[in-house]
XYZ file of C-alpha atoms in Angstrom:
557
model
C -27.081 -7.090 0.326
C -23.939 -9.138 -0.365
C -21.348 -7.220 -2.373
C -20.243 -8.703 -5.726
C -16.705 -8.344 -4.338
C -17.405 -10.719 -1.423
C -15.031 -13.681 -1.290
C -12.676 -12.172 -3.872
C -9.199 -10.619 -3.540
C -9.310 -6.894 -2.889
C -8.123 -4.469 -5.572
C -4.675 -3.140 -4.527
C -5.917 0.416 -4.992
C -8.487 -0.199 -2.241
C -5.943 -1.338 0.362
C -5.321 0.899 3.364
C -2.459 3.392 2.946
C -0.471 2.481 6.049
C 1.918 5.511 6.055
C -1.050 7.885 5.832
C -2.885 5.977 8.532
C 0.044 6.117 10.953
C 0.603 9.801 10.132
C -3.044 10.481 10.960
C -2.616 8.633 14.269
C 0.137 11.016 15.378
C -1.115 14.201 13.669
C -4.857 14.187 14.394
C -6.219 15.865 17.501
C -9.730 14.763 18.489
C -12.432 17.300 19.224
C -14.060 16.290 22.538
C -17.138 18.237 21.465
C -17.801 15.680 18.736
C -19.258 12.489 20.274
C -17.632 10.225 17.656
C -14.173 11.586 18.597
C -14.465 10.959 22.330
C -13.130 7.883 24.114
C -15.918 5.292 24.188
C -15.566 1.839 25.721
C -17.897 -0.740 24.203
C -18.012 -4.440 25.038
C -14.418 -4.794 23.765
C -12.680 -1.568 24.703
C -12.187 1.657 22.748
C -12.144 1.254 18.956
C -11.897 3.607 16.026
C -9.825 4.784 13.064
C -7.189 7.500 12.845
C -8.787 8.607 9.582
C -12.040 9.318 11.420
C -10.422 11.043 14.394
C -11.663 8.274 16.686
C -8.370 6.480 17.419
C -5.157 8.469 17.713
C -2.223 9.284 19.951
C -4.253 11.676 22.096
C -6.799 8.949 22.840
C -4.160 6.422 23.837
C -2.226 8.901 26.000
C -5.431 9.746 27.856
C -6.722 6.168 28.181
C -3.366 4.820 29.389
C -3.069 7.579 31.993
C -6.634 6.849 33.071
C -5.700 3.169 33.499
C -2.685 4.175 35.601
C -4.958 6.306 37.802
C -7.492 3.490 38.038
C -4.759 1.084 39.166
C -3.841 3.424 42.039
C -7.495 3.899 42.941
C -8.084 0.110 42.978
C -4.809 -0.749 44.736
C -3.449 -2.729 41.780
C 0.346 -2.568 42.032
C 1.595 -5.724 40.313
C 2.904 -5.906 36.737
C 0.809 -4.970 33.721
C 0.900 -7.471 30.843
C 0.470 -5.779 27.463
C 0.078 -7.348 24.019
C -0.694 -6.206 20.491
C -2.194 -7.654 17.340
C -1.096 -7.089 13.746
C -3.248 -4.078 12.828
C -1.192 -1.132 11.565
C -2.206 1.101 14.482
C -1.298 -1.434 17.155
C 2.477 -0.797 17.086
C 2.109 3.008 17.358
C -0.451 2.623 20.150
C 1.881 0.290 22.052
C 4.684 2.854 21.768
C 2.382 5.587 23.083
C 1.097 3.451 25.953
C 4.602 2.415 26.996
C 5.671 6.065 27.254
C 2.864 6.704 29.746
C 3.216 3.430 31.665
C 6.957 3.975 32.163
C 6.450 7.596 33.228
C 3.990 6.347 35.856
C 6.434 3.685 37.073
C 4.172 0.761 36.135
C 6.041 -2.533 35.766
C 5.115 -3.447 32.206
C 5.569 -6.842 30.550
C 6.139 -6.594 26.780
C 6.818 -9.489 24.420
C 10.461 -10.510 24.675
C 10.889 -10.598 20.907
C 8.796 -7.534 20.117
C 6.173 -9.830 18.639
C 2.411 -10.086 18.648
C 0.345 -11.429 21.531
C -3.134 -12.993 21.298
C -5.783 -11.782 23.729
C -5.960 -15.208 25.447
C -2.185 -15.213 25.981
C -2.487 -11.947 27.910
C -5.357 -13.348 29.998
C -3.357 -16.547 30.605
C -0.319 -14.514 31.728
C -2.376 -12.392 34.143
C -4.021 -15.425 35.731
C -0.750 -17.336 35.905
C 0.984 -14.491 37.718
C -1.901 -13.928 40.132
C -2.394 -17.591 41.015
C -1.988 -17.939 44.785
C -1.491 -14.194 45.333
C -3.674 -11.878 47.382
C -1.624 -8.722 46.861
C 0.633 -7.276 44.188
C -1.844 -8.445 41.562
C -1.261 -8.099 37.803
C -3.607 -6.771 35.134
C -3.284 -6.151 31.395
C -3.941 -4.256 28.183
C -4.573 -5.709 24.732
C -4.100 -3.384 21.760
C -6.532 -4.718 19.157
C -9.754 -3.872 17.314
C -10.395 -7.624 16.959
C -11.502 -8.604 13.432
C -12.245 -5.020 12.353
C -10.934 -3.624 9.033
C -7.209 -2.791 8.639
C -7.661 0.959 9.213
C -9.077 0.436 12.714
C -7.350 0.411 16.071
C -8.467 -0.864 19.458
C -7.433 -0.676 23.108
C -8.960 -2.758 25.908
C -8.232 -3.248 29.608
C -8.266 -6.521 31.537
C -8.274 -6.248 35.360
C -6.664 -8.827 37.696
C -9.418 -11.368 36.983
C -7.903 -11.680 33.494
C -11.131 -11.044 31.608
C -12.776 -8.033 29.992
C -13.314 -5.188 32.459
C -16.882 -4.645 33.621
C -18.893 -1.538 32.824
C -18.143 0.124 36.163
C -14.413 -0.070 35.479
C -14.577 0.884 31.808
C -17.005 3.692 32.612
C -14.553 5.206 35.094
C -11.632 4.873 32.669
C -13.709 6.358 29.833
C -14.821 9.379 31.882
C -11.327 10.040 33.195
C -9.743 9.764 29.753
C -12.246 12.216 28.265
C -11.614 14.662 31.122
C -7.875 14.487 30.361
C -8.552 15.195 26.674
C -10.771 18.143 27.583
C -7.859 19.514 29.657
C -5.506 19.190 26.662
C -3.828 16.185 28.374
C -2.893 18.171 31.458
C -2.129 15.461 34.003
C -0.767 12.899 31.545
C 2.730 11.707 32.476
C 4.981 10.745 29.570
C 8.641 10.099 28.765
C 10.345 9.614 25.350
C 9.931 6.171 23.815
C 13.579 5.113 23.959
C 13.745 6.026 27.629
C 10.562 4.051 28.207
C 12.057 0.967 26.533
C 15.170 1.241 28.737
C 13.253 2.007 31.926
C 13.740 -0.340 34.867
C 9.955 -0.825 34.928
C 9.859 -2.242 31.370
C 10.387 -6.008 31.284
C 10.552 -8.629 28.511
C 8.197 -11.568 28.915
C 8.024 -14.935 27.148
C 4.349 -14.968 26.217
C 4.777 -17.683 23.580
C 6.586 -20.161 25.802
C 4.319 -19.598 28.771
C 1.132 -20.079 26.784
C 2.195 -22.837 24.379
C 3.928 -24.811 27.124
C 0.702 -24.946 29.121
C -1.737 -25.941 26.351
C -1.580 -29.606 27.311
C -3.437 -28.773 30.534
C -6.549 -27.648 28.645
C -6.549 -29.700 25.401
C -5.676 -33.387 24.929
C -2.621 -32.864 22.732
C -1.510 -36.495 23.228
C -4.731 -37.764 21.659
C -4.345 -35.345 18.758
C -0.755 -36.451 18.131
C -1.307 -40.189 18.479
C -4.357 -40.144 16.196
C -2.436 -38.491 13.364
C -5.426 -36.262 12.611
C -4.374 -33.787 9.892
C -4.948 -30.169 10.882
C -4.869 -27.013 8.780
C -4.323 -23.688 10.553
C -4.763 -20.194 9.127
C -3.886 -17.333 11.512
C -5.346 -14.841 8.983
C -2.212 -12.757 9.463
C -3.064 -12.230 13.128
C -1.399 -12.347 16.531
C -1.384 -16.160 16.753
C 0.899 -16.432 13.713
C 4.080 -17.257 15.684
C 2.410 -19.505 18.271
C 1.724 -22.499 16.066
C 5.250 -23.465 14.947
C 6.520 -23.875 18.547
C 3.463 -25.974 19.393
C 3.896 -28.235 16.361
C 7.601 -28.648 17.100
C 7.013 -29.324 20.793
C 4.167 -31.835 20.410
C 4.615 -33.410 16.976
C 0.960 -32.962 16.017
C 0.229 -33.301 12.283
C -0.602 -29.635 11.734
C 0.186 -27.327 8.828
C 0.143 -23.539 9.023
C -1.216 -22.627 5.593
C 0.165 -19.082 5.728
C 2.404 -17.162 8.109
C 2.270 -13.857 6.220
C 1.864 -10.699 8.293
C 0.949 -7.571 6.311
C -0.909 -4.623 7.902
C -2.838 -4.053 4.648
C -4.146 -7.647 4.900
C -3.910 -7.840 1.092
C -3.992 -11.652 1.296
C -7.571 -11.599 2.648
C -10.653 -11.987 0.492
C -13.367 -9.376 0.963
C -16.134 -9.902 3.489
C -19.866 -9.739 2.686
C -19.822 -5.959 2.179
C -16.668 -5.822 0.046
C -14.473 -4.694 2.945
C -11.483 -6.522 4.376
C -12.422 -7.960 7.740
C -10.541 -10.777 9.496
C -13.759 -12.481 10.556
C -13.101 -16.201 10.852
C -16.847 -16.910 11.093
C -17.496 -15.399 7.636
C -17.417 -17.749 4.617
C -16.326 -14.797 2.458
C -13.328 -13.974 4.646
C -12.491 -17.684 4.961
C -12.337 -18.411 1.215
C -8.668 -19.417 1.321
C -9.030 -22.035 4.050
C -12.301 -23.326 2.621
C -10.485 -23.984 -0.658
C -8.041 -26.236 1.216
C -10.569 -28.169 3.315
C -10.113 -31.464 1.438
C -6.414 -31.501 2.384
C -7.168 -31.784 6.114
C -9.337 -33.785 8.490
C -10.210 -30.535 10.258
C -9.001 -26.954 9.867
C -9.460 -23.681 11.708
C -8.642 -19.990 11.663
C -8.552 -17.192 14.203
C -9.287 -13.509 13.970
C -6.574 -10.895 14.410
C -6.247 -11.058 18.204
C -7.089 -14.802 18.199
C -10.002 -14.601 20.593
C -12.401 -15.997 17.969
C -12.438 -19.267 16.048
C -13.642 -20.458 12.665
C -13.917 -24.238 12.251
C -13.727 -25.870 8.806
C -14.533 -29.567 8.435
C -14.021 -31.851 5.473
C -17.634 -33.010 5.688
C -19.459 -29.660 5.900
C -17.089 -26.740 5.323
C -17.268 -23.690 7.611
C -19.356 -24.486 10.679
C -21.957 -22.081 11.943
C -20.506 -20.817 15.259
C -23.627 -21.905 17.135
C -23.267 -25.439 15.786
C -19.682 -25.681 16.967
C -20.547 -24.302 20.405
C -23.251 -26.970 20.804
C -20.922 -29.758 19.616
C -18.122 -28.533 21.903
C -20.392 -28.434 24.937
C -21.703 -31.941 24.253
C -18.174 -33.301 23.887
C -16.475 -31.467 26.756
C -19.027 -32.223 29.447
C -18.880 -35.882 28.442
C -15.068 -36.094 28.475
C -13.783 -33.721 31.202
C -14.044 -35.919 34.286
C -12.058 -33.398 36.362
C -14.752 -30.747 36.100
C -17.159 -30.128 38.936
C -20.421 -32.050 38.748
C -22.307 -28.772 39.138
C -20.315 -26.717 36.618
C -22.685 -24.855 34.318
C -22.905 -24.145 30.595
C -22.668 -20.429 29.843
C -24.224 -18.837 26.737
C -25.321 -15.388 25.671
C -29.053 -15.030 25.249
C -28.697 -14.451 21.482
C -26.959 -17.804 20.998
C -28.790 -20.848 19.647
C -31.364 -22.632 21.787
C -29.767 -25.868 20.584
C -27.311 -25.132 23.406
C -30.255 -25.157 25.851
C -31.311 -28.573 24.566
C -27.794 -30.000 24.741
C -27.403 -28.635 28.275
C -30.681 -30.223 29.372
C -29.618 -33.524 27.804
C -26.394 -33.369 29.836
C -28.301 -32.598 33.022
C -26.331 -29.391 33.499
C -27.393 -25.919 34.599
C -27.694 -23.263 31.884
C -26.349 -19.766 32.575
C -27.900 -17.407 30.006
C -26.387 -13.906 30.133
C -26.330 -10.650 28.102
C -23.918 -10.175 25.206
C -20.350 -9.742 26.488
C -17.773 -12.240 27.699
C -17.340 -10.354 30.982
C -20.422 -12.170 32.287
C -18.531 -15.503 32.277
C -15.440 -14.280 34.124
C -16.465 -15.142 37.684
C -17.797 -18.593 36.757
C -14.704 -19.541 34.760
C -12.513 -18.227 37.593
C -13.990 -20.478 40.273
C -14.902 -23.442 38.052
C -18.664 -23.025 38.476
C -18.919 -22.459 34.697
C -17.207 -25.128 32.628
C -17.745 -23.470 29.253
C -18.733 -19.965 28.232
C -19.551 -19.114 24.618
C -20.972 -16.405 22.370
C -22.736 -16.786 19.016
C -20.073 -14.522 17.495
C -17.550 -17.398 17.642
C -15.916 -16.597 20.949
C -15.547 -19.055 23.825
C -13.281 -20.467 26.508
C -13.406 -23.429 28.861
C -11.698 -24.869 31.921
C -8.489 -26.852 32.176
C -8.844 -30.602 32.303
C -8.609 -30.502 36.107
C -11.504 -28.044 36.361
C -9.467 -24.920 37.156
C -9.399 -21.691 35.192
C -7.531 -21.471 31.872
C -8.471 -18.028 30.573
C -11.276 -15.637 31.435
C -11.208 -14.046 28.009
C -12.179 -15.699 24.737
C -9.601 -18.130 23.371
C -9.777 -19.024 19.693
C -6.625 -21.145 19.813
C -7.984 -23.752 22.237
C -11.320 -23.896 20.404
C -9.454 -24.711 17.182
C -7.423 -27.373 18.951
C -10.613 -28.710 20.529
C -11.990 -29.337 17.033
C -8.917 -31.489 16.405
C -9.328 -33.261 19.752
C -12.981 -34.064 19.006
C -11.964 -35.544 15.654
C -9.106 -37.511 17.213
C -11.043 -38.938 20.164
C -14.443 -39.649 18.594
C -13.425 -40.436 15.014
C -16.021 -37.878 13.881
C -15.357 -34.277 13.027
C -17.381 -31.566 14.860
C -19.852 -31.239 11.964
C -20.645 -34.948 12.186
C -20.996 -34.656 15.965
C -23.438 -31.770 15.535
C -25.462 -33.729 12.956
C -25.825 -36.473 15.553
C -27.181 -33.909 18.012
C -29.801 -32.723 15.512
C -30.921 -36.310 15.004
C -31.633 -36.489 18.739
C -32.708 -32.932 19.565
C -34.085 -31.418 16.366
C -32.757 -29.098 13.678
C -32.238 -25.437 14.498
C -32.606 -22.768 11.798
C -30.776 -19.665 13.001
C -29.968 -16.286 11.456
C -28.747 -12.856 12.436
C -29.632 -9.819 10.354
C -29.166 -6.063 10.592
C -32.028 -3.644 9.935
C -31.708 0.138 9.551
C -32.459 2.353 12.550
C -31.816 6.032 13.180
C -30.194 7.251 16.375
C -33.642 8.249 17.652
C -35.106 4.865 16.780
C -32.273 3.087 18.604
C -33.267 4.999 21.752
C -36.622 3.201 21.638
C -34.890 0.139 23.059
C -33.999 2.051 26.237
C -36.583 1.364 28.876
C -38.479 -1.011 26.607
C -40.729 -3.390 28.549
C -42.624 -6.547 27.570
C -45.873 -4.646 28.117
C -44.888 -1.960 25.622
C -43.912 -4.473 22.974
C -47.165 -6.371 23.586
C -46.063 -9.395 21.535
C -48.769 -12.073 21.700
C -47.960 -14.208 18.665
C -44.702 -14.931 16.837
C -44.393 -17.147 13.789
C -47.954 -18.340 14.259
C -47.358 -19.505 17.832
C -48.407 -17.955 21.152
C -45.666 -16.069 22.982
C -44.407 -17.836 26.096
C -41.883 -15.270 27.334
C -40.830 -11.699 26.613
C -37.506 -10.786 28.210
C -35.539 -7.580 28.688
C -33.129 -9.083 31.215
C -31.030 -12.230 30.938
C -32.451 -15.228 32.850
C -29.017 -16.291 34.099
C -28.159 -13.168 36.074
C -31.082 -10.766 35.803
C -28.997 -8.178 33.970
C -30.675 -6.026 31.283
C -29.273 -6.601 27.813
C -30.346 -3.399 26.081
C -32.925 -5.084 23.899
C -35.803 -7.522 23.953
C -36.255 -11.272 23.408
C -39.539 -12.999 22.537
C -39.847 -16.787 22.954
C -42.372 -19.352 21.722
C -42.408 -23.149 21.881
C -40.502 -23.608 18.620
C -38.713 -20.322 18.064
C -37.598 -16.918 19.277
C -36.179 -13.587 18.250
C -34.048 -11.001 20.018
C -33.460 -7.405 18.932
C -30.883 -4.953 20.214
C -29.397 -1.731 18.817
C -25.869 -1.587 17.444
C -23.472 0.509 19.497
C -21.503 1.704 16.466
C -23.797 1.698 13.417
C -27.274 3.007 12.532
C -28.809 -0.448 12.617
C -30.437 -2.787 15.068
C -29.612 -6.473 15.163
C -32.261 -9.168 14.868
C -31.348 -12.668 16.033
C -33.917 -15.353 15.276
C -34.267 -19.113 15.418
C -36.821 -21.761 14.521
C -36.917 -25.461 15.299
C -39.472 -26.034 12.549
C -38.181 -24.847 9.163
C -36.438 -22.130 7.159
C -39.867 -20.779 6.197
C -40.838 -20.559 9.853
C -37.574 -18.725 10.565
C -38.406 -16.140 7.893
C -41.875 -15.758 9.366
C -40.347 -15.086 12.782
C -37.993 -12.513 11.257
C -40.857 -10.780 9.437
C -42.951 -10.689 12.603
C -39.996 -9.326 14.570
C -39.437 -6.496 12.092
C -43.148 -5.672 12.179
C -43.167 -5.517 15.980
C -40.086 -3.292 16.138
C -41.381 -1.172 13.255
C -44.618 -0.576 15.169
C -42.557 0.629 18.144
C -40.619 3.020 15.924
C -43.806 4.357 14.355
C -45.541 4.920 17.695
C -42.534 6.606 19.296
C -42.269 9.059 16.387
C -45.844 10.269 16.797
C -46.502 13.469 18.798
C -46.737 12.505 22.444
C -45.731 8.939 21.673
C -43.554 7.252 24.261
C -40.468 5.330 23.137
C -41.527 1.724 23.021
C -45.231 2.401 23.394
C -47.369 -0.107 21.461
């Protein structure tokens, strides 16, 4: 249900109380006996709120010490690049982390101006430092809960490959951090903050100059400038806010930053679908401001708070569905990046649109279909065997023009600039390019929905097999495939996907809420899409019903 507050300014009385939030961060002590108050690394690090006891100083002390111990265990002894976004808890968490990093003697690279650092800028810095090195490798930390509400905090680790850490690494860090908390932080090294700032191991780094100065190697900034394409940019009060002015000044592109306000309450945002503030650049409700300005620009874009996601607004169609922009980007890039390897693949998560499959086949490229999580694209982007990796949640990155790695984490800045490049080079904005693809390849009707599920029902997805689901028809068509592992790498994805000739659905449980997610697509019609969704809910509902019966096995049909 969409809230009546969606797309409207938030009542000032409903804004987060930042002093209380920061006080809770320092004053709250988590109870390791309560699962929700333990350190838990999801696909994007540890996230939570100080108000809920799930993100506080104790957590960050323990996680940072665990990272220091992991570095010693893995032989990582180069500098650690650390950046923060604009959430209220990010500054306190940085201060806490720096106290531990300095006490452990870790060479730590903080922003030279005490500013904010997008996730891709940290990845870019790690990869730039490690280029050509075989020892003394760097790694990094990004303090961000991504597009989550203002009261949330987040903390994620990027190893020397520059991308999100894999589950083996995060699992070790998670276990070690929780053990430290259970021991009342016995074993955590720490020095006072001012001493940490003055420590010989703490260094100032020019993240902005290093990243902005290199953008011309991945995006055709000359084409954007010479075309005069008019660009609107909304950082949504996030970490990219101070990156755009230096780029505009350096290159002379016709870009306008529509707002450079930073406010940890995010009072300038309009409410998302549920009435909450959420800096989700793929949501039309959160993007109301930029959508209202679309006629002033040839193309416009926004980023979420750590700038690893993109939201593309075109004059012709408004806010693009993320899947549509991924398909258009893939079609354009593989036709215009002559420096990329002839065998470089297209990477997508298995819940992304099958329009990407059709575009990839049209290009004669290999498709790499993987589980949800950008970590699955890291190796391919690193060695150039994957030219583009993208997720349906509006996150992607791609190679430099010469076919070498740019970032191995999602980069919303280059995807926004790519929208401008497409417009400049082709004379059509990305929406028009996508419409041309549908004329050739068919129209895709795609939707993602959440359905309620108890904790016990979510466990049904564990160990689920195609035989247990026993799906024979979907949307009136015979089932061709039922998958529990991604075709691209054989890795299980914690859910199930059912495919027919003209449609599919995938279902997987949420890691943070009592819901399961249903992704569905039809190449026939909106009505067919709804039929697929209804059939999917019926299939999953039957699993839930069977598993709740005495003696019923989870997932038994």
